Amino acid sequence: MAAAGYPQATYPSAPYPSPAPAPAPTLGFNVYPSSNPGTGPLVPPQAPPQAYGDPAAQHPHSAITPYLPVSTGIPPGLEYLMQIDQVLIQQKVELVEAVIGFETANKYELRDGLGRRLFEAEEQSDCCTRNCCGSLRRLRLSLAEPGGRPALRFLRPLKCASCWCPCCLQELEVQCPPGTTIGHVVQTWHPFTPKFSVQDAQKQTVLRVLGPCCVFRCGGDVNFEVKTSDESRGVGRISKQWGGLLKEVFTDTDVFGIQFPVDLDVKMKAVLLGACFLIDYMFFEKVGKTSQRSTVLSS
């Protein structure tokens, strides 16, 4: 009941106008609704960060940062080599070979400087060739990504080499993808010092690798210097790392480190991997049951 002397207030019979519903946010990463519905722009959706989670548990090829320009014409499987300047190659221990001296197919694991696995390599050769031809054997070495996709293939023919026979020098062909040649590693004749030419697909020398006169050093690494084609300056290094006296004497499970400029052509980085494998077979692989390593004179 209204009070005496005061007019009674009247209200519209229609309900209050309801506010316009806020637009639904677009699904994406880190999108939150506005605190005041209907006013202000929404936060645009963002892509999840590339390095989300544990980097060591990720596939290294999926961790490529999108902020660097990606060159065209890169063979599949070599994308991650664009961003690194060193590779570690470790040969896996074969128990049968270590115990009875029976030569088995070599297997390797390749990692980057942070320990992330890049490739797995496995030698493909027959038993007769391995045990009769020793370190001179012809072989095919296949590299695959951690997921199993083939990335690289190294082909080495059988050649009887000697410092007095320069017509039978060692060489290795690099293919990526398998079946497409991207480079060659060719031994350059020298009576005392290991020398190699790192060539492109047209067999034009791009880099040279020069080793020491003695490839065995007790207690220290053996370094093969990577130089420009005219040998005027160094651009990298292939190092045979010392693994301890017992391991060096009784096994041939070697560990190598490769250093190269980060902006080096990715194909030449792959060919340097092939040069490292050729050096391993020529100078650090056991020869039959004599437990002797090859040298520049006998390889």
Short mmCIF file of N, CA, C and O in Angstrom, two decimals, residues 64-141:
data_model
loop_
_atom_site.label_atom_id
_atom_site.label_comp_id
_atom_site.label_asym_id
_atom_site.label_seq_id
_atom_site.Cartn_x
_atom_site.Cartn_y
_atom_site.Cartn_z
N ILE A 64 62.84 -28.58 -34.36
CA ILE A 64 63.45 -27.51 -35.14
C ILE A 64 62.72 -26.21 -34.88
O ILE A 64 61.50 -26.14 -34.98
N THR A 65 63.44 -25.17 -34.52
CA THR A 65 62.80 -23.90 -34.21
C THR A 65 62.26 -23.26 -35.48
O THR A 65 62.91 -23.26 -36.51
N PRO A 66 61.04 -22.71 -35.43
CA PRO A 66 60.47 -22.10 -36.64
C PRO A 66 60.99 -20.69 -36.89
O PRO A 66 60.61 -20.08 -37.86
N TYR A 67 61.84 -20.16 -36.00
CA TYR A 67 62.27 -18.79 -36.16
C TYR A 67 63.45 -18.66 -37.11
O TYR A 67 63.82 -17.56 -37.48
N LEU A 68 64.09 -19.77 -37.47
CA LEU A 68 65.18 -19.74 -38.43
C LEU A 68 64.65 -20.02 -39.82
O LEU A 68 63.77 -20.87 -39.99
N PRO A 69 65.14 -19.33 -40.83
CA PRO A 69 64.68 -19.61 -42.19
C PRO A 69 65.10 -21.01 -42.62
O PRO A 69 66.24 -21.42 -42.39
N VAL A 70 64.20 -21.74 -43.22
CA VAL A 70 64.45 -23.09 -43.68
C VAL A 70 64.81 -23.03 -45.16
O VAL A 70 64.04 -22.53 -45.97
N SER A 71 65.99 -23.50 -45.49
CA SER A 71 66.44 -23.47 -46.87
C SER A 71 65.69 -24.52 -47.69
O SER A 71 65.21 -25.52 -47.17
N THR A 72 65.61 -24.26 -48.94
CA THR A 72 64.96 -25.20 -49.84
C THR A 72 65.99 -26.15 -50.42
O THR A 72 67.19 -25.87 -50.44
N GLY A 73 65.52 -27.28 -50.90
CA GLY A 73 66.40 -28.26 -51.51
C GLY A 73 67.16 -29.11 -50.52
O GLY A 73 68.16 -29.73 -50.89
N ILE A 74 66.74 -29.17 -49.27
CA ILE A 74 67.41 -29.99 -48.27
C ILE A 74 66.86 -31.41 -48.36
O ILE A 74 65.64 -31.60 -48.30
N PRO A 75 67.71 -32.42 -48.51
CA PRO A 75 67.20 -33.79 -48.57
C PRO A 75 66.47 -34.16 -47.29
O PRO A 75 66.84 -33.72 -46.19
N PRO A 76 65.39 -34.93 -47.39
CA PRO A 76 64.65 -35.33 -46.18
C PRO A 76 65.52 -36.15 -45.25
O PRO A 76 66.26 -37.03 -45.69
N GLY A 77 65.44 -35.83 -43.97
CA GLY A 77 66.25 -36.51 -42.98
C GLY A 77 67.44 -35.70 -42.51
O GLY A 77 68.05 -36.03 -41.49
N LEU A 78 67.79 -34.63 -43.24
CA LEU A 78 68.96 -33.83 -42.88
C LEU A 78 68.56 -32.47 -42.31
O LEU A 78 69.42 -31.61 -42.12
N GLU A 79 67.28 -32.24 -42.05
CA GLU A 79 66.85 -30.94 -41.57
C GLU A 79 67.51 -30.57 -40.25
O GLU A 79 67.91 -29.42 -40.04
N TYR A 80 67.64 -31.52 -39.35
CA TYR A 80 68.18 -31.20 -38.04
C TYR A 80 69.67 -30.90 -38.09
O TYR A 80 70.19 -30.18 -37.24
N LEU A 81 70.38 -31.42 -39.10
CA LEU A 81 71.80 -31.13 -39.23
C LEU A 81 72.05 -29.66 -39.52
O LEU A 81 73.17 -29.17 -39.32
N MET A 82 71.05 -28.92 -39.98
CA MET A 82 71.22 -27.50 -40.27
C MET A 82 71.56 -26.71 -39.02
O MET A 82 72.27 -25.70 -39.09
N GLN A 83 71.10 -27.15 -37.85
CA GLN A 83 71.19 -26.32 -36.65
C GLN A 83 72.28 -26.76 -35.69
O GLN A 83 72.39 -26.18 -34.61
N ILE A 84 73.07 -27.74 -36.02
CA ILE A 84 74.08 -28.23 -35.10
C ILE A 84 75.46 -28.08 -35.72
O ILE A 84 75.61 -27.95 -36.94
N ASP A 85 76.47 -28.06 -34.86
CA ASP A 85 77.85 -27.92 -35.33
C ASP A 85 78.75 -29.06 -34.86
O ASP A 85 79.96 -28.99 -35.03
N GLN A 86 78.17 -30.10 -34.27
CA GLN A 86 78.96 -31.25 -33.89
C GLN A 86 78.08 -32.48 -33.79
O GLN A 86 76.89 -32.39 -33.48
N VAL A 87 78.70 -33.63 -34.06
CA VAL A 87 78.02 -34.92 -34.00
C VAL A 87 78.95 -35.91 -33.30
O VAL A 87 80.16 -35.93 -33.56
N LEU A 88 78.40 -36.71 -32.41
CA LEU A 88 79.14 -37.77 -31.73
C LEU A 88 78.70 -39.12 -32.30
O LEU A 88 77.51 -39.40 -32.39
N ILE A 89 79.67 -39.93 -32.68
CA ILE A 89 79.41 -41.25 -33.25
C ILE A 89 80.03 -42.29 -32.33
O ILE A 89 81.24 -42.27 -32.09
N GLN A 90 79.22 -43.20 -31.83
CA GLN A 90 79.69 -44.24 -30.92
C GLN A 90 79.34 -45.61 -31.49
O GLN A 90 78.18 -45.89 -31.81
N GLN A 91 80.35 -46.45 -31.62
CA GLN A 91 80.12 -47.80 -32.11
C GLN A 91 79.62 -48.67 -30.97
O GLN A 91 80.14 -48.62 -29.85
N LYS A 92 78.62 -49.49 -31.25
CA LYS A 92 78.05 -50.35 -30.24
C LYS A 92 78.93 -51.59 -30.04
O LYS A 92 79.55 -52.09 -30.97
N VAL A 93 78.97 -52.07 -28.80
CA VAL A 93 79.78 -53.22 -28.45
C VAL A 93 79.09 -54.49 -28.91
O VAL A 93 77.90 -54.71 -28.66
N GLU A 94 79.84 -55.35 -29.62
CA GLU A 94 79.36 -56.65 -30.04
C GLU A 94 80.05 -57.71 -29.20
O GLU A 94 81.27 -57.89 -29.27
N LEU A 95 79.28 -58.42 -28.35
CA LEU A 95 79.87 -59.38 -27.41
C LEU A 95 80.57 -60.52 -28.13
O LEU A 95 81.65 -60.96 -27.71
N VAL A 96 79.98 -61.01 -29.22
CA VAL A 96 80.59 -62.12 -29.94
C VAL A 96 81.95 -61.72 -30.49
O VAL A 96 82.93 -62.46 -30.42
N GLU A 97 82.03 -60.53 -31.03
CA GLU A 97 83.28 -60.04 -31.59
C GLU A 97 84.31 -59.80 -30.51
O GLU A 97 85.51 -60.08 -30.70
N ALA A 98 83.88 -59.30 -29.35
CA ALA A 98 84.83 -59.01 -28.28
C ALA A 98 85.37 -60.28 -27.63
O ALA A 98 86.51 -60.32 -27.18
N VAL A 99 84.56 -61.35 -27.58
CA VAL A 99 84.96 -62.56 -26.87
C VAL A 99 85.78 -63.49 -27.75
O VAL A 99 86.87 -63.94 -27.38
N ILE A 100 85.28 -63.82 -28.95
CA ILE A 100 85.95 -64.82 -29.78
C ILE A 100 86.64 -64.22 -31.00
O ILE A 100 87.28 -64.94 -31.76
N GLY A 101 86.53 -62.92 -31.22
CA GLY A 101 87.22 -62.28 -32.33
C GLY A 101 86.56 -62.48 -33.67
O GLY A 101 87.17 -62.17 -34.71
N PHE A 102 85.33 -62.98 -33.70
CA PHE A 102 84.60 -63.17 -34.96
C PHE A 102 84.01 -61.84 -35.39
O PHE A 102 83.23 -61.22 -34.67
N GLU A 103 84.40 -61.39 -36.58
CA GLU A 103 84.00 -60.06 -37.05
C GLU A 103 82.51 -60.04 -37.38
O GLU A 103 82.02 -60.84 -38.17
N THR A 104 81.79 -59.13 -36.76
CA THR A 104 80.36 -58.97 -37.00
C THR A 104 80.11 -57.61 -37.65
O THR A 104 81.00 -56.76 -37.74
N ALA A 105 78.87 -57.41 -38.11
CA ALA A 105 78.51 -56.13 -38.73
C ALA A 105 78.51 -55.02 -37.70
O ALA A 105 77.95 -55.17 -36.61
N ASN A 106 79.15 -53.92 -38.04
CA ASN A 106 79.24 -52.79 -37.12
C ASN A 106 77.90 -52.06 -37.01
O ASN A 106 77.16 -51.94 -37.98
N LYS A 107 77.66 -51.56 -35.80
CA LYS A 107 76.48 -50.75 -35.54
C LYS A 107 76.92 -49.50 -34.79
O LYS A 107 77.80 -49.55 -33.93
N TYR A 108 76.29 -48.39 -35.13
CA TYR A 108 76.69 -47.10 -34.55
C TYR A 108 75.44 -46.35 -34.08
O TYR A 108 74.32 -46.60 -34.54
N GLU A 109 75.69 -45.41 -33.18
CA GLU A 109 74.65 -44.49 -32.72
C GLU A 109 75.19 -43.08 -32.83
O GLU A 109 76.30 -42.80 -32.37
N LEU A 110 74.42 -42.20 -33.45
CA LEU A 110 74.84 -40.82 -33.68
C LEU A 110 73.98 -39.89 -32.83
O LEU A 110 72.74 -39.99 -32.84
N ARG A 111 74.65 -38.98 -32.10
CA ARG A 111 73.97 -38.03 -31.24
C ARG A 111 74.52 -36.63 -31.47
O ARG A 111 75.63 -36.46 -31.99
N ASP A 112 73.74 -35.63 -31.07
CA ASP A 112 74.22 -34.25 -31.18
C ASP A 112 74.98 -33.88 -29.90
O ASP A 112 75.20 -34.70 -29.02
N GLY A 113 75.39 -32.62 -29.80
CA GLY A 113 76.17 -32.19 -28.66
C GLY A 113 75.41 -32.23 -27.35
O GLY A 113 76.03 -32.26 -26.28
N LEU A 114 74.08 -32.25 -27.38
CA LEU A 114 73.25 -32.31 -26.18
C LEU A 114 72.87 -33.73 -25.81
O LEU A 114 72.13 -33.94 -24.85
N GLY A 115 73.35 -34.70 -26.57
CA GLY A 115 73.06 -36.09 -26.27
C GLY A 115 71.80 -36.62 -26.91
O GLY A 115 71.42 -37.77 -26.66
N ARG A 116 71.13 -35.83 -27.73
CA ARG A 116 69.91 -36.30 -28.38
C ARG A 116 70.26 -37.18 -29.58
O ARG A 116 71.16 -36.86 -30.35
N ARG A 117 69.56 -38.28 -29.70
CA ARG A 117 69.87 -39.25 -30.74
C ARG A 117 69.42 -38.74 -32.10
O ARG A 117 68.29 -38.30 -32.28
N LEU A 118 70.33 -38.79 -33.07
CA LEU A 118 70.06 -38.34 -34.42
C LEU A 118 69.75 -39.49 -35.35
O LEU A 118 68.70 -39.52 -36.00
N PHE A 119 70.68 -40.44 -35.44
CA PHE A 119 70.55 -41.56 -36.37
C PHE A 119 71.07 -42.82 -35.70
O PHE A 119 71.81 -42.77 -34.72
N GLU A 120 70.70 -43.94 -36.29
CA GLU A 120 71.29 -45.23 -35.98
C GLU A 120 71.82 -45.81 -37.28
O GLU A 120 71.12 -45.81 -38.29
N ALA A 121 73.06 -46.28 -37.25
CA ALA A 121 73.72 -46.79 -38.45
C ALA A 121 73.99 -48.28 -38.27
O ALA A 121 74.35 -48.73 -37.19
N GLU A 122 73.84 -49.01 -39.36
CA GLU A 122 74.07 -50.45 -39.34
C GLU A 122 74.75 -50.87 -40.64
O GLU A 122 74.32 -50.50 -41.73
N GLU A 123 75.82 -51.62 -40.49
CA GLU A 123 76.57 -52.12 -41.65
C GLU A 123 75.83 -53.29 -42.28
O GLU A 123 75.27 -54.15 -41.58
N GLN A 124 75.84 -53.33 -43.59
CA GLN A 124 75.25 -54.44 -44.34
C GLN A 124 76.33 -55.05 -45.22
O GLN A 124 76.73 -54.46 -46.23
N SER A 125 76.85 -56.20 -44.79
CA SER A 125 77.87 -56.94 -45.52
C SER A 125 77.76 -58.40 -45.15
O SER A 125 77.17 -58.75 -44.12
N ASP A 126 78.34 -59.28 -45.97
CA ASP A 126 78.24 -60.71 -45.70
C ASP A 126 79.37 -61.15 -44.78
O ASP A 126 80.41 -60.50 -44.65
N CYS A 127 79.18 -62.30 -44.17
CA CYS A 127 80.13 -62.83 -43.18
C CYS A 127 81.49 -63.11 -43.81
O CYS A 127 82.53 -62.83 -43.21
N CYS A 128 81.50 -63.67 -45.01
CA CYS A 128 82.76 -64.01 -45.67
C CYS A 128 83.59 -62.76 -45.95
O CYS A 128 84.80 -62.74 -45.73
N THR A 129 82.93 -61.71 -46.42
CA THR A 129 83.65 -60.47 -46.72
C THR A 129 84.24 -59.85 -45.47
O THR A 129 85.38 -59.37 -45.47
N ARG A 130 83.50 -59.85 -44.38
CA ARG A 130 83.98 -59.23 -43.14
C ARG A 130 85.21 -59.94 -42.59
O ARG A 130 86.16 -59.31 -42.12
N ASN A 131 85.21 -61.27 -42.62
CA ASN A 131 86.28 -62.02 -41.98
C ASN A 131 87.44 -62.34 -42.91
O ASN A 131 88.52 -62.70 -42.45
N CYS A 132 87.25 -62.21 -44.21
CA CYS A 132 88.34 -62.47 -45.16
C CYS A 132 89.02 -61.19 -45.62
O CYS A 132 90.24 -61.16 -45.81
N CYS A 133 88.24 -60.14 -45.81
CA CYS A 133 88.80 -58.88 -46.33
C CYS A 133 89.12 -57.88 -45.23
O CYS A 133 89.78 -56.88 -45.50
N GLY A 134 88.64 -58.12 -44.01
CA GLY A 134 88.97 -57.24 -42.90
C GLY A 134 88.49 -55.82 -43.11
O GLY A 134 87.36 -55.56 -43.56
N SER A 135 89.37 -54.87 -42.82
CA SER A 135 88.99 -53.45 -42.89
C SER A 135 88.88 -52.95 -44.32
O SER A 135 88.39 -51.85 -44.55
N LEU A 136 89.32 -53.74 -45.30
CA LEU A 136 89.21 -53.33 -46.70
C LEU A 136 87.88 -53.71 -47.32
O LEU A 136 87.64 -53.41 -48.50
N ARG A 137 87.02 -54.35 -46.58
CA ARG A 137 85.80 -54.94 -47.13
C ARG A 137 84.88 -53.90 -47.74
O ARG A 137 84.81 -52.75 -47.29
N ARG A 138 84.18 -54.33 -48.77
CA ARG A 138 83.13 -53.48 -49.33
C ARG A 138 81.92 -53.59 -48.41
O ARG A 138 81.67 -54.63 -47.78
N LEU A 139 81.14 -52.54 -48.36
CA LEU A 139 80.00 -52.54 -47.44
C LEU A 139 79.01 -51.47 -47.86
O LEU A 139 79.30 -50.59 -48.67
N ARG A 140 77.85 -51.58 -47.25
CA ARG A 140 76.80 -50.57 -47.35
C ARG A 140 76.37 -50.23 -45.94
O ARG A 140 75.98 -51.10 -45.17
N LEU A 141 76.45 -48.96 -45.60
CA LEU A 141 76.11 -48.50 -44.26
C LEU A 141 74.86 -47.65 -44.36
O LEU A 141 74.85 -46.62 -45.05
#
